[in-house]
């Protein structure tokens, strides 16, 4: 939207920003509580006496803020993220799914298999391996799958970390928690993805396939990563934060 010089001179905000400010205020003060549904777009446009296009510009900003999510065919909903105050971002080692997801994860499903190594696994694990463990995790919030992770781990690293593949709970705890407690460094890359790499077609993610993709190499020593993780967070649930200091 083009801002006219006279608007700047008079300090007048574009109309969509005025709508955004008022909706932001009503969301944060609880007029529209967490998990509630906003009125329909025609109703909101009539309420604010603006066009649908102006309203949608305001809603798009609220979606960027992580306060509103749009569900196709259902409408716009207030997220629970407004009540969260995440003070630690990706600048500290820790599981990115819990740092960068706006919803509360209450369940994690996991399955794994043994694969032969490939040129790709040699590259991401920076080592030759007799075999690799390929691990998939699905993250649930209130029964819905809202995130996915894919992990490669060299079979040698399983022995080095004293892991028992027969102990599924122990393996899950290592991936979710202990690996981060033991890690001395991590390399992270952030991308946008529209293709979630999962072997299962049974579990469809809420929020669609467009995700923020966090690629993570987690090091316990400086030679090679103990795990290589790919975290997929649907864009409407993604809130990536980095607290940078000098």
Coordinates of C-alpha atoms in Angstrom, one line a residue, residues 6 34 64-65 105 149 169 199 209 239:
X6 CA 0.4 14.3 3.2
X34 CA -7.1 -17.2 23.1
X64 CA 2.8 -12.4 11.0
X65 CA 2.7 -11.5 14.7
X105 CA 3.3 -29.6 22.5
X149 CA 11.0 -33.7 12.8
X169 CA 11.4 -44.0 25.5
X199 CA 7.4 -41.7 5.1
X209 CA 2.4 -28.1 4.2
X239 CA 7.8 -17.9 15.7

